[in-house]
mmCIF file of N, CA and C in Angstrom:
data_model
loop_
_atom_site.group_PDB
_atom_site.id
_atom_site.type_symbol
_atom_site.label_atom_id
_atom_site.label_comp_id
_atom_site.label_asym_id
_atom_site.label_seq_id
_atom_site.Cartn_x
_atom_site.Cartn_y
_atom_site.Cartn_z
ATOM 1 N N MET E 81 -148.436 40.987 -86.172
ATOM 2 C CA MET E 81 -147.315 40.247 -85.612
ATOM 3 C C MET E 81 -146.400 39.792 -86.736
ATOM 4 N N HIS E 82 -145.158 39.712 -86.425
ATOM 5 C CA HIS E 82 -144.223 39.132 -87.377
ATOM 6 C C HIS E 82 -143.162 38.368 -86.589
ATOM 7 N N LYS E 83 -142.584 37.452 -87.263
ATOM 8 C CA LYS E 83 -141.548 36.641 -86.641
ATOM 9 C C LYS E 83 -140.207 37.045 -87.220
ATOM 10 N N GLN E 84 -139.210 37.239 -86.365
ATOM 11 C CA GLN E 84 -137.878 37.576 -86.816
ATOM 12 C C GLN E 84 -137.029 36.310 -86.843
ATOM 13 N N PHE E 85 -136.251 36.203 -87.878
ATOM 14 C CA PHE E 85 -135.332 35.085 -88.008
ATOM 15 C C PHE E 85 -133.914 35.623 -87.868
ATOM 16 N N ALA E 86 -133.169 35.000 -87.015
ATOM 17 C CA ALA E 86 -131.763 35.399 -86.881
ATOM 18 C C ALA E 86 -131.017 34.949 -88.126
ATOM 19 N N GLN E 87 -130.235 35.840 -88.678
ATOM 20 C CA GLN E 87 -129.440 35.487 -89.842
ATOM 21 C C GLN E 87 -128.369 34.504 -89.399
ATOM 22 N N GLU E 88 -128.337 33.368 -90.074
ATOM 23 C CA GLU E 88 -127.351 32.347 -89.743
ATOM 24 C C GLU E 88 -125.960 32.834 -90.114
ATOM 25 N N GLN E 89 -125.039 32.757 -89.178
ATOM 26 C CA GLN E 89 -123.659 33.142 -89.434
ATOM 27 C C GLN E 89 -122.931 31.962 -90.066
ATOM 28 N N THR E 90 -122.270 32.227 -91.161
ATOM 29 C CA THR E 90 -121.486 31.198 -91.822
ATOM 30 C C THR E 90 -120.118 31.129 -91.159
ATOM 31 N N LEU E 91 -119.735 29.944 -90.745
ATOM 32 C CA LEU E 91 -118.430 29.749 -90.149
ATOM 33 C C LEU E 91 -117.377 29.804 -91.252
ATOM 34 N N ILE E 92 -116.394 30.639 -91.073
ATOM 35 C CA ILE E 92 -115.321 30.789 -92.052
ATOM 36 C C ILE E 92 -114.054 30.190 -91.449
ATOM 37 N N ASP E 93 -113.474 29.248 -92.160
ATOM 38 C CA ASP E 93 -112.241 28.596 -91.737
ATOM 39 C C ASP E 93 -111.093 29.175 -92.546
ATOM 40 N N ILE E 94 -110.031 29.572 -91.870
ATOM 41 C CA ILE E 94 -108.830 30.101 -92.523
ATOM 42 C C ILE E 94 -107.709 29.085 -92.308
ATOM 43 N N SER E 95 -107.073 28.674 -93.402
ATOM 44 C CA SER E 95 -106.009 27.669 -93.280
ATOM 45 C C SER E 95 -105.066 27.751 -94.475
ATOM 46 N N LYS E 96 -103.927 27.089 -94.323
ATOM 47 C CA LYS E 96 -102.999 26.950 -95.436
ATOM 48 C C LYS E 96 -103.623 25.975 -96.421
ATOM 49 N N ALA E 97 -103.547 26.309 -97.699
ATOM 50 C CA ALA E 97 -104.148 25.470 -98.738
ATOM 51 C C ALA E 97 -103.413 24.146 -98.851
ATOM 52 N N ILE E 98 -104.160 23.143 -99.279
ATOM 53 C CA ILE E 98 -103.599 21.835 -99.594
ATOM 54 C C ILE E 98 -103.891 21.541 -101.066
ATOM 55 N N GLN E 99 -103.311 20.500 -101.564
ATOM 56 C CA GLN E 99 -103.400 20.169 -102.989
ATOM 57 C C GLN E 99 -104.838 20.175 -103.505
ATOM 58 N N ARG E 100 -105.746 19.593 -102.769
ATOM 59 C CA ARG E 100 -107.126 19.499 -103.266
ATOM 60 C C ARG E 100 -107.852 20.847 -103.287
ATOM 61 N N ASP E 101 -107.235 21.887 -102.737
ATOM 62 C CA ASP E 101 -107.831 23.229 -102.762
ATOM 63 C C ASP E 101 -107.557 23.974 -104.062
ATOM 64 N N LEU E 102 -106.652 23.467 -104.885
ATOM 65 C CA LEU E 102 -106.202 24.222 -106.057
ATOM 66 C C LEU E 102 -107.324 24.560 -107.029
ATOM 67 N N GLN E 103 -108.270 23.664 -107.244
ATOM 68 C CA GLN E 103 -109.369 23.973 -108.165
ATOM 69 C C GLN E 103 -110.252 25.086 -107.608
ATOM 70 N N GLY E 104 -110.538 25.054 -106.320
ATOM 71 C CA GLY E 104 -111.328 26.119 -105.701
ATOM 72 C C GLY E 104 -110.622 27.458 -105.753
ATOM 73 N N ILE E 105 -109.304 27.433 -105.591
ATOM 74 C CA ILE E 105 -108.508 28.658 -105.699
ATOM 75 C C ILE E 105 -108.601 29.195 -107.124
ATOM 76 N N ALA E 106 -108.455 28.309 -108.093
ATOM 77 C CA ALA E 106 -108.554 28.725 -109.502
ATOM 78 C C ALA E 106 -109.931 29.321 -109.783
ATOM 79 N N ASP E 107 -110.971 28.747 -109.198
ATOM 80 C CA ASP E 107 -112.330 29.264 -109.401
ATOM 81 C C ASP E 107 -112.483 30.674 -108.841
ATOM 82 N N VAL E 108 -111.954 30.898 -107.639
ATOM 83 C CA VAL E 108 -112.026 32.241 -107.029
ATOM 84 C C VAL E 108 -111.266 33.241 -107.884
ATOM 85 N N TYR E 109 -110.063 32.872 -108.338
ATOM 86 C CA TYR E 109 -109.271 33.776 -109.159
ATOM 87 C C TYR E 109 -109.946 34.049 -110.500
ATOM 88 N N ARG E 110 -110.530 33.044 -111.103
ATOM 89 C CA ARG E 110 -111.214 33.231 -112.391
ATOM 90 C C ARG E 110 -112.400 34.186 -112.227
ATOM 91 N N GLU E 111 -113.193 33.972 -111.181
ATOM 92 C CA GLU E 111 -114.344 34.844 -110.925
ATOM 93 C C GLU E 111 -113.912 36.297 -110.734
ATOM 94 N N ALA E 112 -112.752 36.494 -110.084
ATOM 95 C CA ALA E 112 -112.262 37.846 -109.800
ATOM 96 C C ALA E 112 -111.538 38.474 -110.991
ATOM 97 N N GLY E 113 -111.254 37.677 -112.026
ATOM 98 C CA GLY E 113 -110.497 38.199 -113.160
ATOM 99 C C GLY E 113 -109.017 38.316 -112.873
ATOM 100 N N TYR E 114 -108.538 37.583 -111.894
ATOM 101 C CA TYR E 114 -107.124 37.605 -111.525
ATOM 102 C C TYR E 114 -106.416 36.520 -112.310
ATOM 103 N N GLY E 115 -105.432 36.902 -113.119
ATOM 104 C CA GLY E 115 -104.847 35.958 -114.042
ATOM 105 C C GLY E 115 -103.443 35.488 -113.742
ATOM 106 N N ALA E 116 -102.797 35.986 -112.680
ATOM 107 C CA ALA E 116 -101.429 35.542 -112.405
ATOM 108 C C ALA E 116 -101.442 34.074 -111.996
ATOM 109 N N PRO E 117 -100.525 33.296 -112.534
ATOM 110 C CA PRO E 117 -100.544 31.857 -112.246
ATOM 111 C C PRO E 117 -100.075 31.537 -110.825
ATOM 112 N N VAL E 118 -100.624 30.461 -110.280
ATOM 113 C CA VAL E 118 -100.183 29.936 -108.998
ATOM 114 C C VAL E 118 -99.020 28.988 -109.278
ATOM 115 N N HIS E 119 -97.950 29.144 -108.521
ATOM 116 C CA HIS E 119 -96.775 28.282 -108.669
ATOM 117 C C HIS E 119 -96.730 27.271 -107.534
ATOM 118 N N HIS E 120 -96.123 26.144 -107.781
ATOM 119 C CA HIS E 120 -96.088 25.065 -106.795
ATOM 120 C C HIS E 120 -95.399 25.467 -105.493
ATOM 121 N N ASP E 121 -94.516 26.446 -105.529
ATOM 122 C CA ASP E 121 -93.821 26.844 -104.309
ATOM 123 C C ASP E 121 -94.463 28.050 -103.612
ATOM 124 N N ASP E 122 -95.599 28.536 -104.122
ATOM 125 C CA ASP E 122 -96.334 29.604 -103.440
ATOM 126 C C ASP E 122 -96.951 29.049 -102.154
ATOM 127 N N THR E 123 -97.040 29.888 -101.143
ATOM 128 C CA THR E 123 -97.819 29.561 -99.960
ATOM 129 C C THR E 123 -99.184 30.191 -100.176
ATOM 130 N N LEU E 124 -100.215 29.387 -100.105
ATOM 131 C CA LEU E 124 -101.577 29.860 -100.334
ATOM 132 C C LEU E 124 -102.364 29.718 -99.036
ATOM 133 N N ILE E 125 -103.005 30.797 -98.640
ATOM 134 C CA ILE E 125 -103.864 30.791 -97.463
ATOM 135 C C ILE E 125 -105.285 30.971 -97.986
ATOM 136 N N VAL E 126 -106.193 30.113 -97.530
ATOM 137 C CA VAL E 126 -107.552 30.143 -98.044
ATOM 138 C C VAL E 126 -108.565 30.374 -96.929
ATOM 139 N N ALA E 127 -109.688 30.932 -97.338
ATOM 140 C CA ALA E 127 -110.856 31.059 -96.476
ATOM 141 C C ALA E 127 -111.916 30.136 -97.059
ATOM 142 N N LYS E 128 -112.520 29.318 -96.191
ATOM 143 C CA LYS E 128 -113.539 28.376 -96.640
ATOM 144 C C LYS E 128 -114.823 28.599 -95.846
ATOM 145 N N ALA E 129 -115.936 28.518 -96.559
ATOM 146 C CA ALA E 129 -117.264 28.545 -95.950
ATOM 147 C C ALA E 129 -117.941 27.238 -96.349
ATOM 148 N N ALA E 130 -118.345 26.466 -95.380
ATOM 149 C CA ALA E 130 -118.964 25.167 -95.638
ATOM 150 C C ALA E 130 -118.089 24.305 -96.549
ATOM 151 N N GLY E 131 -116.776 24.384 -96.347
ATOM 152 C CA GLY E 131 -115.840 23.576 -97.111
ATOM 153 C C GLY E 131 -115.507 24.091 -98.498
ATOM 154 N N ARG E 132 -116.137 25.184 -98.904
ATOM 155 C CA ARG E 132 -115.913 25.758 -100.237
ATOM 156 C C ARG E 132 -115.019 26.977 -100.119
ATOM 157 N N ILE E 133 -114.026 27.069 -100.995
ATOM 158 C CA ILE E 133 -113.096 28.202 -100.955
ATOM 159 C C ILE E 133 -113.807 29.467 -101.432
ATOM 160 N N ILE E 134 -113.732 30.482 -100.582
ATOM 161 C CA ILE E 134 -114.385 31.759 -100.899
ATOM 162 C C ILE E 134 -113.394 32.918 -100.889
ATOM 163 N N GLY E 135 -112.132 32.634 -100.514
ATOM 164 C CA GLY E 135 -111.108 33.662 -100.506
ATOM 165 C C GLY E 135 -109.731 33.041 -100.495
ATOM 166 N N VAL E 136 -108.762 33.786 -101.001
ATOM 167 C CA VAL E 136 -107.393 33.275 -101.087
ATOM 168 C C VAL E 136 -106.407 34.430 -101.121
ATOM 169 N N VAL E 137 -105.200 34.168 -100.629
ATOM 170 C CA VAL E 137 -104.072 35.086 -100.760
ATOM 171 C C VAL E 137 -102.832 34.228 -101.005
ATOM 172 N N ARG E 138 -101.932 34.743 -101.834
ATOM 173 C CA ARG E 138 -100.697 34.033 -102.185
ATOM 174 C C ARG E 138 -99.501 34.747 -101.586
ATOM 175 N N LEU E 139 -98.559 33.965 -101.087
ATOM 176 C CA LEU E 139 -97.267 34.480 -100.667
ATOM 177 C C LEU E 139 -96.239 33.839 -101.584
ATOM 178 N N CYS E 140 -95.579 34.662 -102.367
ATOM 179 C CA CYS E 140 -94.626 34.184 -103.373
ATOM 180 C C CYS E 140 -93.231 34.636 -102.989
ATOM 181 N N THR E 141 -92.290 33.738 -103.072
ATOM 182 C CA THR E 141 -90.893 34.132 -102.889
ATOM 183 C C THR E 141 -90.351 34.459 -104.270
ATOM 184 N N GLU E 142 -89.963 35.715 -104.427
ATOM 185 C CA GLU E 142 -89.426 36.196 -105.695
ATOM 186 C C GLU E 142 -88.133 36.933 -105.392
ATOM 187 N N GLU E 143 -87.068 36.488 -106.007
ATOM 188 C CA GLU E 143 -85.760 37.121 -105.837
ATOM 189 C C GLU E 143 -85.440 37.385 -104.363
ATOM 190 N N ASP E 144 -85.638 36.378 -103.549
ATOM 191 C CA ASP E 144 -85.288 36.376 -102.124
ATOM 192 C C ASP E 144 -86.121 37.288 -101.234
ATOM 193 N N VAL E 145 -87.254 37.762 -101.719
ATOM 194 C CA VAL E 145 -88.193 38.483 -100.861
ATOM 195 C C VAL E 145 -89.570 37.831 -101.005
ATOM 196 N N VAL E 146 -90.411 38.048 -100.013
ATOM 197 C CA VAL E 146 -91.777 37.541 -100.077
ATOM 198 C C VAL E 146 -92.662 38.630 -100.659
ATOM 199 N N VAL E 147 -93.503 38.239 -101.596
ATOM 200 C CA VAL E 147 -94.448 39.179 -102.191
ATOM 201 C C VAL E 147 -95.857 38.658 -101.922
ATOM 202 N N LEU E 148 -96.627 39.471 -101.238
ATOM 203 C CA LEU E 148 -98.017 39.134 -100.967
ATOM 204 C C LEU E 148 -98.806 39.512 -102.214
ATOM 205 N N ARG E 149 -99.475 38.529 -102.814
ATOM 206 C CA ARG E 149 -100.159 38.754 -104.088
ATOM 207 C C ARG E 149 -101.525 38.092 -104.084
ATOM 208 N N GLY E 150 -102.351 38.579 -104.962
ATOM 209 C CA GLY E 150 -103.587 37.880 -105.312
ATOM 210 C C GLY E 150 -104.591 37.699 -104.208
ATOM 211 N N MET E 151 -104.727 38.656 -103.289
ATOM 212 C CA MET E 151 -105.781 38.517 -102.289
ATOM 213 C C MET E 151 -107.114 38.770 -102.982
ATOM 214 N N GLN E 152 -107.957 37.755 -102.962
ATOM 215 C CA GLN E 152 -109.275 37.840 -103.586
ATOM 216 C C GLN E 152 -110.308 37.177 -102.680
ATOM 217 N N ILE E 153 -111.446 37.831 -102.543
ATOM 218 C CA ILE E 153 -112.576 37.305 -101.781
ATOM 219 C C ILE E 153 -113.781 37.328 -102.715
ATOM 220 N N GLN E 154 -114.541 36.231 -102.760
ATOM 221 C CA GLN E 154 -115.736 36.224 -103.601
ATOM 222 C C GLN E 154 -116.663 37.365 -103.190
ATOM 223 N N LYS E 155 -117.309 37.954 -104.172
ATOM 224 C CA LYS E 155 -118.136 39.145 -103.940
ATOM 225 C C LYS E 155 -119.147 38.964 -102.804
ATOM 226 N N ALA E 156 -119.808 37.837 -102.738
ATOM 227 C CA ALA E 156 -120.837 37.612 -101.712
ATOM 228 C C ALA E 156 -120.269 37.623 -100.295
ATOM 229 N N PHE E 157 -118.951 37.488 -100.164
ATOM 230 C CA PHE E 157 -118.319 37.416 -98.848
ATOM 231 C C PHE E 157 -117.445 38.619 -98.533
ATOM 232 N N GLN E 158 -117.432 39.616 -99.411
ATOM 233 C CA GLN E 158 -116.610 40.795 -99.176
ATOM 234 C C GLN E 158 -117.210 41.667 -98.084
ATOM 235 N N ARG E 159 -116.353 42.477 -97.486
ATOM 236 C CA ARG E 159 -116.726 43.444 -96.439
ATOM 237 C C ARG E 159 -117.263 42.759 -95.182
ATOM 238 N N GLN E 160 -116.708 41.566 -94.903
ATOM 239 C CA GLN E 160 -117.096 40.823 -93.707
ATOM 240 C C GLN E 160 -115.888 40.509 -92.825
ATOM 241 N N GLY E 161 -114.741 41.117 -93.133
ATOM 242 C CA GLY E 161 -113.547 40.903 -92.333
ATOM 243 C C GLY E 161 -112.728 39.683 -92.726
ATOM 244 N N ILE E 162 -113.115 39.013 -93.800
ATOM 245 C CA ILE E 162 -112.407 37.807 -94.219
ATOM 246 C C ILE E 162 -111.014 38.150 -94.733
ATOM 247 N N GLY E 163 -110.893 39.216 -95.489
ATOM 248 C CA GLY E 163 -109.579 39.639 -95.976
ATOM 249 C C GLY E 163 -108.642 39.939 -94.822
ATOM 250 N N ALA E 164 -109.141 40.595 -93.790
ATOM 251 C CA ALA E 164 -108.309 40.902 -92.620
ATOM 252 C C ALA E 164 -107.864 39.614 -91.934
ATOM 253 N N ARG E 165 -108.742 38.635 -91.873
ATOM 254 C CA ARG E 165 -108.372 37.344 -91.268
ATOM 255 C C ARG E 165 -107.327 36.621 -92.122
ATOM 256 N N LEU E 166 -107.473 36.682 -93.449
ATOM 257 C CA LEU E 166 -106.462 36.084 -94.320
ATOM 258 C C LEU E 166 -105.115 36.772 -94.120
ATOM 259 N N LEU E 167 -105.143 38.076 -94.050
ATOM 260 C CA LEU E 167 -103.906 38.834 -93.865
ATOM 261 C C LEU E 167 -103.247 38.478 -92.531
ATOM 262 N N GLN E 168 -104.027 38.365 -91.489
ATOM 263 C CA GLN E 168 -103.478 37.965 -90.181
ATOM 264 C C GLN E 168 -102.843 36.575 -90.260
ATOM 265 N N ALA E 169 -103.469 35.673 -91.018
ATOM 266 C CA ALA E 169 -102.938 34.313 -91.157
ATOM 267 C C ALA E 169 -101.618 34.292 -91.920
ATOM 268 N N CYS E 170 -101.334 35.334 -92.684
ATOM 269 C CA CYS E 170 -100.073 35.426 -93.419
ATOM 270 C C CYS E 170 -98.906 35.822 -92.528
ATOM 271 N N LEU E 171 -99.176 36.491 -91.437
ATOM 272 C CA LEU E 171 -98.115 37.088 -90.629
ATOM 273 C C LEU E 171 -97.028 36.103 -90.190
ATOM 274 N N PRO E 172 -97.357 34.882 -89.767
ATOM 275 C CA PRO E 172 -96.262 33.966 -89.390
ATOM 276 C C PRO E 172 -95.316 33.643 -90.553
ATOM 277 N N TYR E 173 -95.794 33.732 -91.759
ATOM 278 C CA TYR E 173 -94.966 33.455 -92.934
ATOM 279 C C TYR E 173 -94.121 34.665 -93.339
ATOM 280 N N LEU E 174 -94.425 35.816 -92.757
ATOM 281 C CA LEU E 174 -93.717 37.050 -93.102
ATOM 282 C C LEU E 174 -92.691 37.463 -92.056
ATOM 283 N N GLU E 175 -92.776 36.865 -90.867
ATOM 284 C CA GLU E 175 -91.865 37.236 -89.788
ATOM 285 C C GLU E 175 -90.418 37.003 -90.199
ATOM 286 N N HIS E 176 -89.595 37.953 -89.868
ATOM 287 C CA HIS E 176 -88.148 37.855 -90.086
ATOM 288 C C HIS E 176 -87.773 37.740 -91.560
ATOM 289 N N ARG E 177 -88.658 38.181 -92.428
ATOM 290 C CA ARG E 177 -88.356 38.160 -93.865
ATOM 291 C C ARG E 177 -88.737 39.515 -94.434
ATOM 292 N N GLN E 178 -88.058 39.911 -95.470
ATOM 293 C CA GLN E 178 -88.436 41.137 -96.153
ATOM 294 C C GLN E 178 -89.647 40.808 -97.022
ATOM 295 N N ALA E 179 -90.704 41.587 -96.868
ATOM 296 C CA ALA E 179 -91.957 41.299 -97.577
ATOM 297 C C ALA E 179 -92.509 42.577 -98.178
ATOM 298 N N PHE E 180 -93.145 42.419 -99.336
ATOM 299 C CA PHE E 180 -93.726 43.549 -100.067
ATOM 300 C C PHE E 180 -95.095 43.163 -100.590
ATOM 301 N N CYS E 181 -95.903 44.165 -100.846
ATOM 302 C CA CYS E 181 -97.126 44.005 -101.633
ATOM 303 C C CYS E 181 -97.309 45.289 -102.428
ATOM 304 N N LEU E 182 -98.024 45.183 -103.524
ATOM 305 C CA LEU E 182 -98.306 46.351 -104.368
ATOM 306 C C LEU E 182 -99.817 46.556 -104.388
ATOM 307 N N PRO E 183 -100.370 47.143 -103.326
ATOM 308 C CA PRO E 183 -101.824 47.272 -103.244
ATOM 309 C C PRO E 183 -102.349 48.467 -104.042
ATOM 310 N N TYR E 184 -103.616 48.389 -104.379
ATOM 311 C CA TYR E 184 -104.290 49.570 -104.902
ATOM 312 C C TYR E 184 -104.257 50.639 -103.808
ATOM 313 N N VAL E 185 -104.238 51.887 -104.217
ATOM 314 C CA VAL E 185 -104.114 53.002 -103.279
ATOM 315 C C VAL E 185 -105.165 52.932 -102.174
ATOM 316 N N HIS E 186 -106.403 52.583 -102.519
ATOM 317 C CA HIS E 186 -107.467 52.570 -101.502
ATOM 318 C C HIS E 186 -107.283 51.452 -100.468
ATOM 319 N N LEU E 187 -106.359 50.509 -100.717
ATOM 320 C CA LEU E 187 -106.127 49.407 -99.777
ATOM 321 C C LEU E 187 -104.910 49.627 -98.873
ATOM 322 N N ILE E 188 -104.242 50.756 -99.024
ATOM 323 C CA ILE E 188 -103.072 51.026 -98.194
ATOM 324 C C ILE E 188 -103.421 50.969 -96.698
ATOM 325 N N PRO E 189 -104.514 51.561 -96.237
ATOM 326 C CA PRO E 189 -104.834 51.444 -94.802
ATOM 327 C C PRO E 189 -105.065 49.992 -94.358
ATOM 328 N N PHE E 190 -105.631 49.180 -95.229
ATOM 329 C CA PHE E 190 -105.863 47.765 -94.920
ATOM 330 C C PHE E 190 -104.542 47.067 -94.628
ATOM 331 N N TYR E 191 -103.565 47.222 -95.506
ATOM 332 C CA TYR E 191 -102.267 46.571 -95.316
ATOM 333 C C TYR E 191 -101.449 47.238 -94.221
ATOM 334 N N SER E 192 -101.656 48.530 -94.000
ATOM 335 C CA SER E 192 -100.953 49.231 -92.925
ATOM 336 C C SER E 192 -101.354 48.694 -91.554
ATOM 337 N N ALA E 193 -102.542 48.134 -91.453
ATOM 338 C CA ALA E 193 -103.026 47.604 -90.180
ATOM 339 C C ALA E 193 -102.154 46.467 -89.654
ATOM 340 N N VAL E 194 -101.384 45.813 -90.534
ATOM 341 C CA VAL E 194 -100.464 44.758 -90.093
ATOM 342 C C VAL E 194 -99.013 45.173 -90.340
ATOM 343 N N ASN E 195 -98.796 46.483 -90.324
ATOM 344 C CA ASN E 195 -97.455 47.082 -90.352
ATOM 345 C C ASN E 195 -96.755 47.072 -91.704
ATOM 346 N N PHE E 196 -97.472 46.878 -92.796
ATOM 347 C CA PHE E 196 -96.861 47.189 -94.081
ATOM 348 C C PHE E 196 -96.732 48.707 -94.131
ATOM 349 N N GLU E 197 -95.637 49.188 -94.675
ATOM 350 C CA GLU E 197 -95.381 50.615 -94.768
ATOM 351 C C GLU E 197 -95.201 51.003 -96.226
ATOM 352 N N VAL E 198 -95.649 52.189 -96.566
ATOM 353 C CA VAL E 198 -95.458 52.712 -97.912
ATOM 354 C C VAL E 198 -93.984 53.041 -98.092
ATOM 355 N N VAL E 199 -93.413 52.580 -99.186
ATOM 356 C CA VAL E 199 -92.026 52.908 -99.527
ATOM 357 C C VAL E 199 -92.010 53.519 -100.918
ATOM 358 N N SER E 200 -90.959 54.229 -101.210
ATOM 359 C CA SER E 200 -90.838 54.817 -102.547
ATOM 360 C C SER E 200 -90.444 53.728 -103.531
ATOM 361 N N GLY E 201 -90.689 53.985 -104.796
ATOM 362 C CA GLY E 201 -90.293 53.049 -105.842
ATOM 363 C C GLY E 201 -88.810 52.750 -105.805
ATOM 364 N N ALA E 202 -88.012 53.713 -105.376
ATOM 365 C CA ALA E 202 -86.562 53.521 -105.301
ATOM 366 C C ALA E 202 -86.174 52.513 -104.223
ATOM 367 N N ASP E 203 -87.069 52.302 -103.239
ATOM 368 C CA ASP E 203 -86.786 51.360 -102.157
ATOM 369 C C ASP E 203 -87.291 49.947 -102.452
ATOM 370 N N LEU E 204 -87.921 49.776 -103.611
ATOM 371 C CA LEU E 204 -88.399 48.448 -104.006
ATOM 372 C C LEU E 204 -87.288 47.678 -104.707
ATOM 373 N N PRO E 205 -87.300 46.343 -104.586
ATOM 374 C CA PRO E 205 -86.400 45.568 -105.448
ATOM 375 C C PRO E 205 -86.710 45.898 -106.910
ATOM 376 N N ASP E 206 -85.716 45.831 -107.766
ATOM 377 C CA ASP E 206 -85.889 46.222 -109.171
ATOM 378 C C ASP E 206 -87.083 45.541 -109.836
ATOM 379 N N PHE E 207 -87.256 44.236 -109.622
ATOM 380 C CA PHE E 207 -88.351 43.543 -110.295
ATOM 381 C C PHE E 207 -89.713 44.061 -109.849
ATOM 382 N N LEU E 208 -89.830 44.481 -108.580
ATOM 383 C CA LEU E 208 -91.105 45.040 -108.112
ATOM 384 C C LEU E 208 -91.294 46.474 -108.590
ATOM 385 N N ALA E 209 -90.216 47.237 -108.664
ATOM 386 C CA ALA E 209 -90.306 48.592 -109.203
ATOM 387 C C ALA E 209 -90.779 48.540 -110.654
ATOM 388 N N GLN E 210 -90.275 47.574 -111.412
ATOM 389 C CA GLN E 210 -90.712 47.410 -112.803
ATOM 390 C C GLN E 210 -92.173 46.968 -112.869
ATOM 391 N N ARG E 211 -92.569 46.062 -111.990
ATOM 392 C CA ARG E 211 -93.970 45.612 -111.965
ATOM 393 C C ARG E 211 -94.893 46.769 -111.618
ATOM 394 N N LEU E 212 -94.496 47.557 -110.628
ATOM 395 C CA LEU E 212 -95.296 48.720 -110.244
ATOM 396 C C LEU E 212 -95.411 49.695 -111.409
ATOM 397 N N ALA E 213 -94.314 49.967 -112.092
ATOM 398 C CA ALA E 213 -94.341 50.880 -113.242
ATOM 399 C C ALA E 213 -95.286 50.354 -114.319
ATOM 400 N N SER E 214 -95.295 49.040 -114.550
ATOM 401 C CA SER E 214 -96.197 48.496 -115.573
ATOM 402 C C SER E 214 -97.657 48.647 -115.143
ATOM 403 N N TYR E 215 -97.938 48.477 -113.855
ATOM 404 C CA TYR E 215 -99.313 48.673 -113.361
ATOM 405 C C TYR E 215 -99.738 50.131 -113.551
ATOM 406 N N LEU E 216 -98.841 51.042 -113.195
ATOM 407 C CA LEU E 216 -99.161 52.470 -113.328
ATOM 408 C C LEU E 216 -99.335 52.856 -114.787
ATOM 409 N N ASP E 217 -98.533 52.277 -115.677
ATOM 410 C CA ASP E 217 -98.679 52.533 -117.118
ATOM 411 C C ASP E 217 -100.041 52.085 -117.636
ATOM 412 N N LYS E 218 -100.617 51.075 -117.013
ATOM 413 C CA LYS E 218 -101.938 50.570 -117.395
ATOM 414 C C LYS E 218 -103.072 51.361 -116.754
ATOM 415 N N GLY E 219 -102.698 52.352 -115.936
ATOM 416 C CA GLY E 219 -103.708 53.172 -115.280
ATOM 417 C C GLY E 219 -104.205 52.589 -113.968
ATOM 418 N N GLN E 220 -103.548 51.559 -113.485
ATOM 419 C CA GLN E 220 -103.942 50.967 -112.213
ATOM 420 C C GLN E 220 -103.330 51.786 -111.081
ATOM 421 N N GLN E 221 -104.102 52.061 -110.094
ATOM 422 C CA GLN E 221 -103.625 52.847 -108.946
ATOM 423 C C GLN E 221 -103.456 51.969 -107.730
#
C-alpha cells in the first residue's frame, strides 16, 4: 500500500507592482542575469507566490511607443503559464498604443498569442532597430 499526496497548488497573484515590490523585482532580475535598469515611469507587472515576487515584466514608454521588456520568471516557476498570465495582464496597458517587443526567436509564438506581429527592422522605430542590431551583433537571436 502507498499513500498519494496531492501536490499543493501555489496560488499565483498577478498585479501591477507597487513601491515595496522593487526589491523583489531587482532580485528576480539579478537571478535571471537581466541588467537593464528599472525606471520610475516604467509600468511593472508582477507575479507573486505566497507574497514573494517570482516573475515580472516591464512596460517602458520610449520615444512615444510602449516597449515590452524584461519578462523574467524564476526558474522554479517557469513552464507553468505564469508568463502568459503576465502578458495577458499587460494588454490593458497596450490598447490603443503602438507597442513593440524584441523577443528571442523561440518566443515569437508566445508573443503572437496576444497579437504581436513580426515586423521587419525597417518597420521598427530607429532606436529599436539599433537595439535589435546590437543584440544580433552579440549573437542573440
